[in-house]
Coordinates of C-alpha atoms in Angstrom, one line a residue:
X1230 CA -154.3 21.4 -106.1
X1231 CA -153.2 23.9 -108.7
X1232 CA -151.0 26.6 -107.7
X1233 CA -152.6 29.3 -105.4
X1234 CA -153.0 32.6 -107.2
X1235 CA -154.1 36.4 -106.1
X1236 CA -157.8 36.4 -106.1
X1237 CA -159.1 40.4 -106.4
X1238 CA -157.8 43.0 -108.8
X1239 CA -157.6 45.6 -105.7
X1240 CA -154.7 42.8 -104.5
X1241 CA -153.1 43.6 -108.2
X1242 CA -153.2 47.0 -107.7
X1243 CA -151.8 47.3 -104.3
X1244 CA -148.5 44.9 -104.9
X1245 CA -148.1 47.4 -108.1
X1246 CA -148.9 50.5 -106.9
X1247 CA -145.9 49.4 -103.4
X1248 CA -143.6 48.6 -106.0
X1249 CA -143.7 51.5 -107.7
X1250 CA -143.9 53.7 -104.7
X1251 CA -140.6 52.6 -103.8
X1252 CA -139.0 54.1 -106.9
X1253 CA -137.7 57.7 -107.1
X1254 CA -138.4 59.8 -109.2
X1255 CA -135.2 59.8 -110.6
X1256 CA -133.8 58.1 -114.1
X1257 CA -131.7 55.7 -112.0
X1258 CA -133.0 52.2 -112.7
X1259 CA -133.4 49.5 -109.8
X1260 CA -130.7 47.2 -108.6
X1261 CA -130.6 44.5 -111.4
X1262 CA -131.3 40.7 -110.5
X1263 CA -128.4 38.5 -109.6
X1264 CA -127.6 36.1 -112.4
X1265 CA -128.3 32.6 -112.5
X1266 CA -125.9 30.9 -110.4
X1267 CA -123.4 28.7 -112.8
X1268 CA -123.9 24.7 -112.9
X1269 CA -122.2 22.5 -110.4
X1270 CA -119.1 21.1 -111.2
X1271 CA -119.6 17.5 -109.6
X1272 CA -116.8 16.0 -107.4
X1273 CA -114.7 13.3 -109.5
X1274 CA -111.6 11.7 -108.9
X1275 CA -108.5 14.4 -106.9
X1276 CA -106.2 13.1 -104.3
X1277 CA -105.2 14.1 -100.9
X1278 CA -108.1 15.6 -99.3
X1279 CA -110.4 15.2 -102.0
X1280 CA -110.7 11.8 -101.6
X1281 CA -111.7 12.2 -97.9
X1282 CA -114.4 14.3 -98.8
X1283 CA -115.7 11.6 -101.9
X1284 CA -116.6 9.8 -99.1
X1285 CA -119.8 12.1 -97.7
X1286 CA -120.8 12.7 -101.8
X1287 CA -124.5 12.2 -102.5
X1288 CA -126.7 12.8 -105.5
X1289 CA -128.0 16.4 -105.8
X1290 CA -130.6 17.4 -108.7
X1291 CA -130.1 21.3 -109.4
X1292 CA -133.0 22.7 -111.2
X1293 CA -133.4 26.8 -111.5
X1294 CA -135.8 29.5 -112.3
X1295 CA -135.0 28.7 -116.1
X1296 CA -136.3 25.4 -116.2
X1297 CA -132.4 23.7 -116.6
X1298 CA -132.2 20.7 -114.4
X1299 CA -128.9 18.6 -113.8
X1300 CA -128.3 16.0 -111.8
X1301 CA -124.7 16.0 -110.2
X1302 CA -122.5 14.3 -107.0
X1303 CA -121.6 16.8 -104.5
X1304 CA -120.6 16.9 -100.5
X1305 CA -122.2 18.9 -98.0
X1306 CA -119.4 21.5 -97.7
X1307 CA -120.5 22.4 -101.9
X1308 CA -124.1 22.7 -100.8
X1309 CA -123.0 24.7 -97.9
X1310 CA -121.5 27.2 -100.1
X1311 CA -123.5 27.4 -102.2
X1312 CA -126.8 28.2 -100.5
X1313 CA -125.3 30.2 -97.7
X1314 CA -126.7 28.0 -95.1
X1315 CA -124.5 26.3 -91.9
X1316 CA -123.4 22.8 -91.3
X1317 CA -125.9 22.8 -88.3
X1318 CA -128.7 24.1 -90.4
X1319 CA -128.4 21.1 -92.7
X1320 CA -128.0 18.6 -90.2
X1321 CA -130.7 19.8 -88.1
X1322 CA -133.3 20.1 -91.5
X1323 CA -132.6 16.7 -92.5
X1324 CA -132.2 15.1 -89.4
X1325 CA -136.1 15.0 -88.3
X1326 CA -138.7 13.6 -90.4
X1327 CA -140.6 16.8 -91.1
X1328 CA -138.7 19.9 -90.9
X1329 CA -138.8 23.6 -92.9
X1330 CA -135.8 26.3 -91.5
X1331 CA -135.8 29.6 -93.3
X1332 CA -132.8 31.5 -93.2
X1333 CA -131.2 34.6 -94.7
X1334 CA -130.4 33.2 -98.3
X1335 CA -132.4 29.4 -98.6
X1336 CA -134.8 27.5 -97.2
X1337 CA -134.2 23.9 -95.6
X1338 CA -136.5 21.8 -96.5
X1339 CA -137.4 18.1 -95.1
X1340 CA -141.1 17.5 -95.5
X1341 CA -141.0 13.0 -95.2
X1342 CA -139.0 11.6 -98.4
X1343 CA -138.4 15.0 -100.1
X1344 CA -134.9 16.3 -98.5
X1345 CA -134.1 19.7 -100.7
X1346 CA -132.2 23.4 -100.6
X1347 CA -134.3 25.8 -101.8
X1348 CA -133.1 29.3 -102.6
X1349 CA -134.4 32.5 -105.0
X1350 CA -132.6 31.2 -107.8
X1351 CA -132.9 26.8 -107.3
X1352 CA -133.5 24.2 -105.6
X1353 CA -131.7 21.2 -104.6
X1354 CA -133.6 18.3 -104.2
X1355 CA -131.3 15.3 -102.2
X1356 CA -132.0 11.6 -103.1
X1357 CA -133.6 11.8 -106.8
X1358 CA -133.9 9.0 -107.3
X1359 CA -136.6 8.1 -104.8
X1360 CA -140.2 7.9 -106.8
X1361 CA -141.7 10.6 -104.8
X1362 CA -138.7 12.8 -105.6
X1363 CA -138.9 11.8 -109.2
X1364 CA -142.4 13.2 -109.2
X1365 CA -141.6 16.7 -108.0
X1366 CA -138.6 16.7 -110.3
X1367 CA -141.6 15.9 -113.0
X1368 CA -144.0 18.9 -111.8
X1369 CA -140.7 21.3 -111.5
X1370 CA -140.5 21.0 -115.0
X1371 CA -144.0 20.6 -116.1
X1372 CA -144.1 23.9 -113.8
X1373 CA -141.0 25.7 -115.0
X1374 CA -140.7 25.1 -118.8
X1375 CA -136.9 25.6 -119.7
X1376 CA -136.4 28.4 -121.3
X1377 CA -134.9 28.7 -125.9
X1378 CA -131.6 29.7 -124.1
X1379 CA -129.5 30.6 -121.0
X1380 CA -129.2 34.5 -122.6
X1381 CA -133.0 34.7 -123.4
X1382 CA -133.4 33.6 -119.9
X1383 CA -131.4 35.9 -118.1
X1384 CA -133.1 38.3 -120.6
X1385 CA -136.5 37.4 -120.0
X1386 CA -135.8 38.1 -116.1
X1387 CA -133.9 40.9 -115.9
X1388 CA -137.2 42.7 -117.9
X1389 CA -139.7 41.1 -115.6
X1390 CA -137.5 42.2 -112.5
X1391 CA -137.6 46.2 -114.1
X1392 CA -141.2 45.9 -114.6
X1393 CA -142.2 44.8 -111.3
X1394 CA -146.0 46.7 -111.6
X1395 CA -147.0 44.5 -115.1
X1396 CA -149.5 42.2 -114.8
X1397 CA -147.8 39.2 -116.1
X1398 CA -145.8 39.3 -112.5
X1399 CA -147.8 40.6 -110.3
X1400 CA -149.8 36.9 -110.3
X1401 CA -146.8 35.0 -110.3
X1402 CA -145.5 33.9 -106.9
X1403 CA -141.6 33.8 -105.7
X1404 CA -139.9 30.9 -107.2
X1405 CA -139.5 29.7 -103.8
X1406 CA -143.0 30.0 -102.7
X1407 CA -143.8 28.0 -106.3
X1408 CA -141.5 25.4 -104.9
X1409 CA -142.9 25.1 -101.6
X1410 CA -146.5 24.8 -103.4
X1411 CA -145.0 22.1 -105.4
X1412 CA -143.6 20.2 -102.4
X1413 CA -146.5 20.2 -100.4
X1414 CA -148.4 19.0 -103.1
X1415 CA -146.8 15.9 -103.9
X1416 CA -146.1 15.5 -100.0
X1417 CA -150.1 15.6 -99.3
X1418 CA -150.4 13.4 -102.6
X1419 CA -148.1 10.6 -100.9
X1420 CA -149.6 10.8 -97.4
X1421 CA -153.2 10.9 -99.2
X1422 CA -152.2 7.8 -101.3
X1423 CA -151.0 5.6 -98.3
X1424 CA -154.2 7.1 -96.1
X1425 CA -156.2 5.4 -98.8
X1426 CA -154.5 2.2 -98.6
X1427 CA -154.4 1.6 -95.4
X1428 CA -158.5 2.8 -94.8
X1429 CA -159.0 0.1 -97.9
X1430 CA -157.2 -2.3 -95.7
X1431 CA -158.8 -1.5 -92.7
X1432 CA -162.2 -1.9 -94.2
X1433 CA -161.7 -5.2 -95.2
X1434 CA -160.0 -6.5 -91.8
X1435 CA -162.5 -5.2 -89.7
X1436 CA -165.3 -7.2 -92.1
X1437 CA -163.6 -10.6 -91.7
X1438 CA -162.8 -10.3 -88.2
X1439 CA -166.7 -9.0 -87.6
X1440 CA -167.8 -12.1 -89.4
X1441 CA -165.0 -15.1 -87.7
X1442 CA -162.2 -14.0 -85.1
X1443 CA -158.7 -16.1 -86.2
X1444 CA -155.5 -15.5 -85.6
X1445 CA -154.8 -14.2 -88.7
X1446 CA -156.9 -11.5 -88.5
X1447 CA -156.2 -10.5 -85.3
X1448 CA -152.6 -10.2 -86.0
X1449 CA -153.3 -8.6 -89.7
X1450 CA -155.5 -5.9 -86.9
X1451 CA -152.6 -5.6 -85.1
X1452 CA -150.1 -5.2 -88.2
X1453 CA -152.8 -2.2 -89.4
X1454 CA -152.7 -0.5 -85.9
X1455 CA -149.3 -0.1 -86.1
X1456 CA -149.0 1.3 -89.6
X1457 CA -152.4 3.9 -88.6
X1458 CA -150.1 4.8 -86.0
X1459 CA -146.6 5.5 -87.6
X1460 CA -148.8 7.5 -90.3
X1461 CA -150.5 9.3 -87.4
X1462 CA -147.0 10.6 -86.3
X1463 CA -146.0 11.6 -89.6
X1464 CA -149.0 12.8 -91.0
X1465 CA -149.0 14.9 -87.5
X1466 CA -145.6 16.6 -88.1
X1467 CA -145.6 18.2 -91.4
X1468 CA -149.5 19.2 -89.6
X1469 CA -147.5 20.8 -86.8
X1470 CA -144.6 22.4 -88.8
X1471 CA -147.0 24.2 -91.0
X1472 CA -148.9 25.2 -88.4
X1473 CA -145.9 26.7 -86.6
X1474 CA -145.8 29.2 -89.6
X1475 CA -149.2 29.9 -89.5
X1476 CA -149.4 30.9 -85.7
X1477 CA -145.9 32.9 -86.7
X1478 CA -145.9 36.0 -89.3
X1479 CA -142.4 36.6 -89.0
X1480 CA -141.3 33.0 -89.7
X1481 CA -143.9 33.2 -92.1
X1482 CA -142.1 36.2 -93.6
X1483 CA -138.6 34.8 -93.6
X1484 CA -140.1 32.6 -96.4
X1485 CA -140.1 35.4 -99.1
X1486 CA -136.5 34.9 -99.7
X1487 CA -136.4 37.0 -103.1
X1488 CA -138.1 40.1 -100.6
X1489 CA -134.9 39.4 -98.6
X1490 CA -132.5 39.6 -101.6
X1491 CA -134.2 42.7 -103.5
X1492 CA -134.3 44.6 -100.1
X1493 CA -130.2 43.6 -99.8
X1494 CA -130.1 45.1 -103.0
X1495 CA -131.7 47.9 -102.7
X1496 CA -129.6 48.1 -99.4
X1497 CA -126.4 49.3 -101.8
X1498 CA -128.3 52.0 -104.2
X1499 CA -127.0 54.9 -104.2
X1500 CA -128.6 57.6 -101.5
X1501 CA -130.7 59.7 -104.8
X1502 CA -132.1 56.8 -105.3
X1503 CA -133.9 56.3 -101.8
X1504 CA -137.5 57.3 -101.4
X1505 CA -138.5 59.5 -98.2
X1506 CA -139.0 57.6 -95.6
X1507 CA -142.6 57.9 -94.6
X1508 CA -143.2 56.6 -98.5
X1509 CA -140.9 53.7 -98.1
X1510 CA -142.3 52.6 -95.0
X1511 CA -146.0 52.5 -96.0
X1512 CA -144.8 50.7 -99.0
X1513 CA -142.8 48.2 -97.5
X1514 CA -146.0 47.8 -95.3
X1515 CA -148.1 47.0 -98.2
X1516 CA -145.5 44.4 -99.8
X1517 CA -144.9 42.5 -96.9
X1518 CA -148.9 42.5 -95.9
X1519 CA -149.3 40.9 -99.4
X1520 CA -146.3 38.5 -99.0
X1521 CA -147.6 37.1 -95.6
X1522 CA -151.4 36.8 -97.3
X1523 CA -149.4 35.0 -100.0
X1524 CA -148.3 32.6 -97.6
X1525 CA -150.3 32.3 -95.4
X1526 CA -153.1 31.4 -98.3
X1527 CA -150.5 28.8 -99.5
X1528 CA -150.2 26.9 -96.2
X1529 CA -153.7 27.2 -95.0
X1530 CA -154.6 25.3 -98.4
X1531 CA -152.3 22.2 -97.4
X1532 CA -152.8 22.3 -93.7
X1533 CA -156.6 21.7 -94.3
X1534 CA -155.6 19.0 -96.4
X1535 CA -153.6 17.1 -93.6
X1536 CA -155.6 18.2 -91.0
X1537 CA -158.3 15.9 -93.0
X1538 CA -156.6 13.2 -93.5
X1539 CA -155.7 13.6 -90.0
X1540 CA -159.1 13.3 -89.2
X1541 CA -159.5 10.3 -91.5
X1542 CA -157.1 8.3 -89.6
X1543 CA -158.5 9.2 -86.1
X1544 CA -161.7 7.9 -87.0
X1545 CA -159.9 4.8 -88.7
X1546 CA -158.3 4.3 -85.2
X1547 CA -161.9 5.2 -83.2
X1548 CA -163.6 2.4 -85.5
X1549 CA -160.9 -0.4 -84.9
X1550 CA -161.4 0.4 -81.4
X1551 CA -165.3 -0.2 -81.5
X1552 CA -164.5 -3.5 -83.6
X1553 CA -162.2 -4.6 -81.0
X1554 CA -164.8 -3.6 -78.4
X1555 CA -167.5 -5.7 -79.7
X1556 CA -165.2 -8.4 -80.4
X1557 CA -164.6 -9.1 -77.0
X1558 CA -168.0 -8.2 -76.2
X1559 CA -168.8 -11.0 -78.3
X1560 CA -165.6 -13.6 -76.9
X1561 CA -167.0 -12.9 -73.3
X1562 CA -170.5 -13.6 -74.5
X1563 CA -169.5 -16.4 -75.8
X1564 CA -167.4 -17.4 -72.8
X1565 CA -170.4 -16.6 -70.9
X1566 CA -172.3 -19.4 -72.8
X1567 CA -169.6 -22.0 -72.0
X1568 CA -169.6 -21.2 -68.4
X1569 CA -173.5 -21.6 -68.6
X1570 CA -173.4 -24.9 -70.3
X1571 CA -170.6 -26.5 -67.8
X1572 CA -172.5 -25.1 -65.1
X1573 CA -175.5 -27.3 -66.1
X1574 CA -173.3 -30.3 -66.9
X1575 CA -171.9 -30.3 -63.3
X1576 CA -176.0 -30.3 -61.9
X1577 CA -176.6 -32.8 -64.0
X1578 CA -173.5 -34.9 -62.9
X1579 CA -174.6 -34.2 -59.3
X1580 CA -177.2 -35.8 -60.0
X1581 CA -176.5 -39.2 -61.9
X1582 CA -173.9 -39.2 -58.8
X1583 CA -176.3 -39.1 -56.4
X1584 CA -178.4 -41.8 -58.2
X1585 CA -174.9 -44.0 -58.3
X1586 CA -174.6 -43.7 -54.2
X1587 CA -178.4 -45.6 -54.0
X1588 CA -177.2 -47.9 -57.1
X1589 CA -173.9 -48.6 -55.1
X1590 CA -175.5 -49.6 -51.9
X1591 CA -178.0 -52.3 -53.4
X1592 CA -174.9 -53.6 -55.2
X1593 CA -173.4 -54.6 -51.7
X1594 CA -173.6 -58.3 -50.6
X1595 CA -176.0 -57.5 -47.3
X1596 CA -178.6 -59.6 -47.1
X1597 CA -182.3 -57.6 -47.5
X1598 CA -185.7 -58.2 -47.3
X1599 CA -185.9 -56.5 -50.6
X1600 CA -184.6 -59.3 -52.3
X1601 CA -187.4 -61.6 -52.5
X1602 CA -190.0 -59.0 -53.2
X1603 CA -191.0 -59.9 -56.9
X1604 CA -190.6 -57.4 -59.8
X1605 CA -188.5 -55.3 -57.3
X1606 CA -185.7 -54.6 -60.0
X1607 CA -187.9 -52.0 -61.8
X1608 CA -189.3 -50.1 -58.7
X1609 CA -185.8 -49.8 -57.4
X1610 CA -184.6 -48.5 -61.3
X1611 CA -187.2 -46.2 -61.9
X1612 CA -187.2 -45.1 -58.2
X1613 CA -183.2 -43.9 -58.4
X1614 CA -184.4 -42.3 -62.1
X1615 CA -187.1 -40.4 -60.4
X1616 CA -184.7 -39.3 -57.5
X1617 CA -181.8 -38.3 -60.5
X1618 CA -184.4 -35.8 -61.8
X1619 CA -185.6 -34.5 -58.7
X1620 CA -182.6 -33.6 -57.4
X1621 CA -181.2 -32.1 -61.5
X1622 CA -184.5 -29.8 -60.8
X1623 CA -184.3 -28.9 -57.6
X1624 CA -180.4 -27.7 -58.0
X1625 CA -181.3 -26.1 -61.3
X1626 CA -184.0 -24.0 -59.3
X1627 CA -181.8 -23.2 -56.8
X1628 CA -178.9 -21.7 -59.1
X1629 CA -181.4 -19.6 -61.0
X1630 CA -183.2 -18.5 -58.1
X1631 CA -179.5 -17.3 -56.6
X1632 CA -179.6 -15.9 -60.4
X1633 CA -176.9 -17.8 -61.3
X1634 CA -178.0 -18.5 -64.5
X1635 CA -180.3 -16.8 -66.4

């Protein structure tokens, strides 16, 4: 999905026309932008306490606004400091599997593999080298082509923070709403990807296991039931963490950090400077309706995207649950068929029984008249044959006219 930008002109207008409302009519120029915020020194060798803290270093890629990206090993306390954001925030953000805090000065980020800081001026992205990771750091810079030089680039944005009404910025979003776009992205891309390879698997289970029932494939269908489910759960939290913000404009507005910072600038301008306040109200009005729409257009995007793939796995899951409802439909059909032929086994062994009984008692050494009757050997065989099948038919009869058998 490319990146989401403002669809009328009337939009345009407005976010120029508040901008420039909240400007005096005075000379005096508005607060300038806070510089880039100098590279991080990475923590190498020390002694004492340093080398406690070595121990809780991880790998941190830095990349800015400018486009300059640097890869660097730093401890929690640097991070800390550097984004403004608590112990407990960081702990909390990376300690669930799908998790987006906004606070004063940066934005915690944990949407599944991709663990990063984001504030107005970079982001830090935790664990680089994972491949998903290495993908956003790839569409970071795709995104944010680095710049001839740092001077151009501080430059570049101290002009495009003075002309706030030119068109140029006025379709550009907040580096940190960029970000988020970016991250959502390739989050959606992963989750999509293993969506698709598990429904490719699924397809093909659910065919061999419709045409022969193993235990191969019954444990392959239990194997893919659990992995539906696990991606369920995931797929379910970044759902329910974007929704969150959509159901909440004020979260939703704690977001805009760069709003945040320009208003804490314009917090210290002199008192000349200042706008009445019935101007700067309706113009703060106007900004932060636009920043929420911003937003809000940005999320809504990516939480239809899960909330179809979502969808794709419940039906998955509804369909393995009808296979496994017409395989055992089809075991205790089949189990049926087995009762019905040992059912008709046992008659028939009633009946050869019974013909052993008569067999049994002309095989006893009692003397009978029966004996010297001529040709009396056949009679006697075809007689107990006869009485075999009579009785098969007759108990046959009986068990379907009980409806025993069908």
């Amino acid at each position: 999905m490319g990146s989401l930008r403002r669809s009328t002109s009337n939009r345009h207008w407005k976010k120029g026309t508040a901008v420039k409302m909240t400007r005096t009519p005075s000379s005096l120029p508005p607060p300038p932008p806070p510089p880039p915020l100098p590279p991080i020194n990475a923590i190498v060798g020390g002694t004492g306490k340093s080398k406690k803290r070595r121990g809780g270093v991880c790998l941190w890629t830095r990349f800015d606004r400018t486009g300059f990206m640097e890869v660097v090993g730093c401890d929690k306390s640097t991070i800390i400091e550097r984004s403004s954001v608590s112990a407990k925030d960081l702990r909390t953000g990376f300690a669930h599997s799908s998790k987006i805090l906004a606070r004063e000065k940066a934005i915690v980020l944990n949407l599944e593999v991709i663990k990063a800081v984001i504030t107005p001026e970079e982001v830090m992205l935790l664990d680089s080298l994972r491949p998903e990771v290495l993908t956003l750091i790839d569409r970071l810079k795709h995104h944010f082509p680095r710049k001839d030089g740092p001077e151009n680039a501080m430059q570049a944005s101290s002009l495009g923070d003075q002309e706030g009404g030119e068109e140029g910025l006025e379709n550009k979003l907040p580096f940190e709403f960029q970000v988020l776009e970016i991250a959502l992205e390739v989050v959606c891309s992963f989750v999509d990807s293993n969506v698709v390879v598990l429904e490719t698997q699924a397809w093909s289970i659910l065919d061999e296991l419709t045409k022969k029932v193993t235990n191969e494939n019954l444990k392959d269908l239990r194997s893919l039931k659990s992995s539906l489910t696990i991606l369920l759960a995931r797929v379910q939290k970044v759902r329910d963490e974007i929704e969150h913000f959509l159901d909440d404009k004020e979260d939703m507005e704690d977001l805009y950090l760069t709003r945040k910072c320009i208003q804490n600038q314009q917090t210290g301008a002199p008192s000349n400077s200042i706008v009445p306040q019935s101007k700067g109200r309706s113009a703060s009005m106007v900004t932060e309706e636009d920043d929420v729409d911003d937003m809000e257009m940005l999320l809504e995007a990516y939480f239809m995207q899960l909330e179809g793939m979502r969808n794709k796995i419940l039906m998955m899951k509804e369909h393995i649950d009808g296979t496994e409802a017409y395989v055992k439909i089809l075991q205790n059909s089949r189990r049926n068929g087995l009762i019905h032929l040992m059912m008709m086994v046992n008659i028939g062994n009633y009946a050869i029984t019974a013909g052993t009984v008569v067999v049994n008692l002309f095989g006893m050494n009692t003397p009978i008249g029966l004996y010297s009757t001529p040709d009396i050997f056949g009679y006697v065989v075809w007689a107990v044959v006869a009485l075999c099948i009579v009785l098969f038919i007759v108990t046959l009869g009986y068990a379907k006219h009980k409806k025993l058998l069908d």
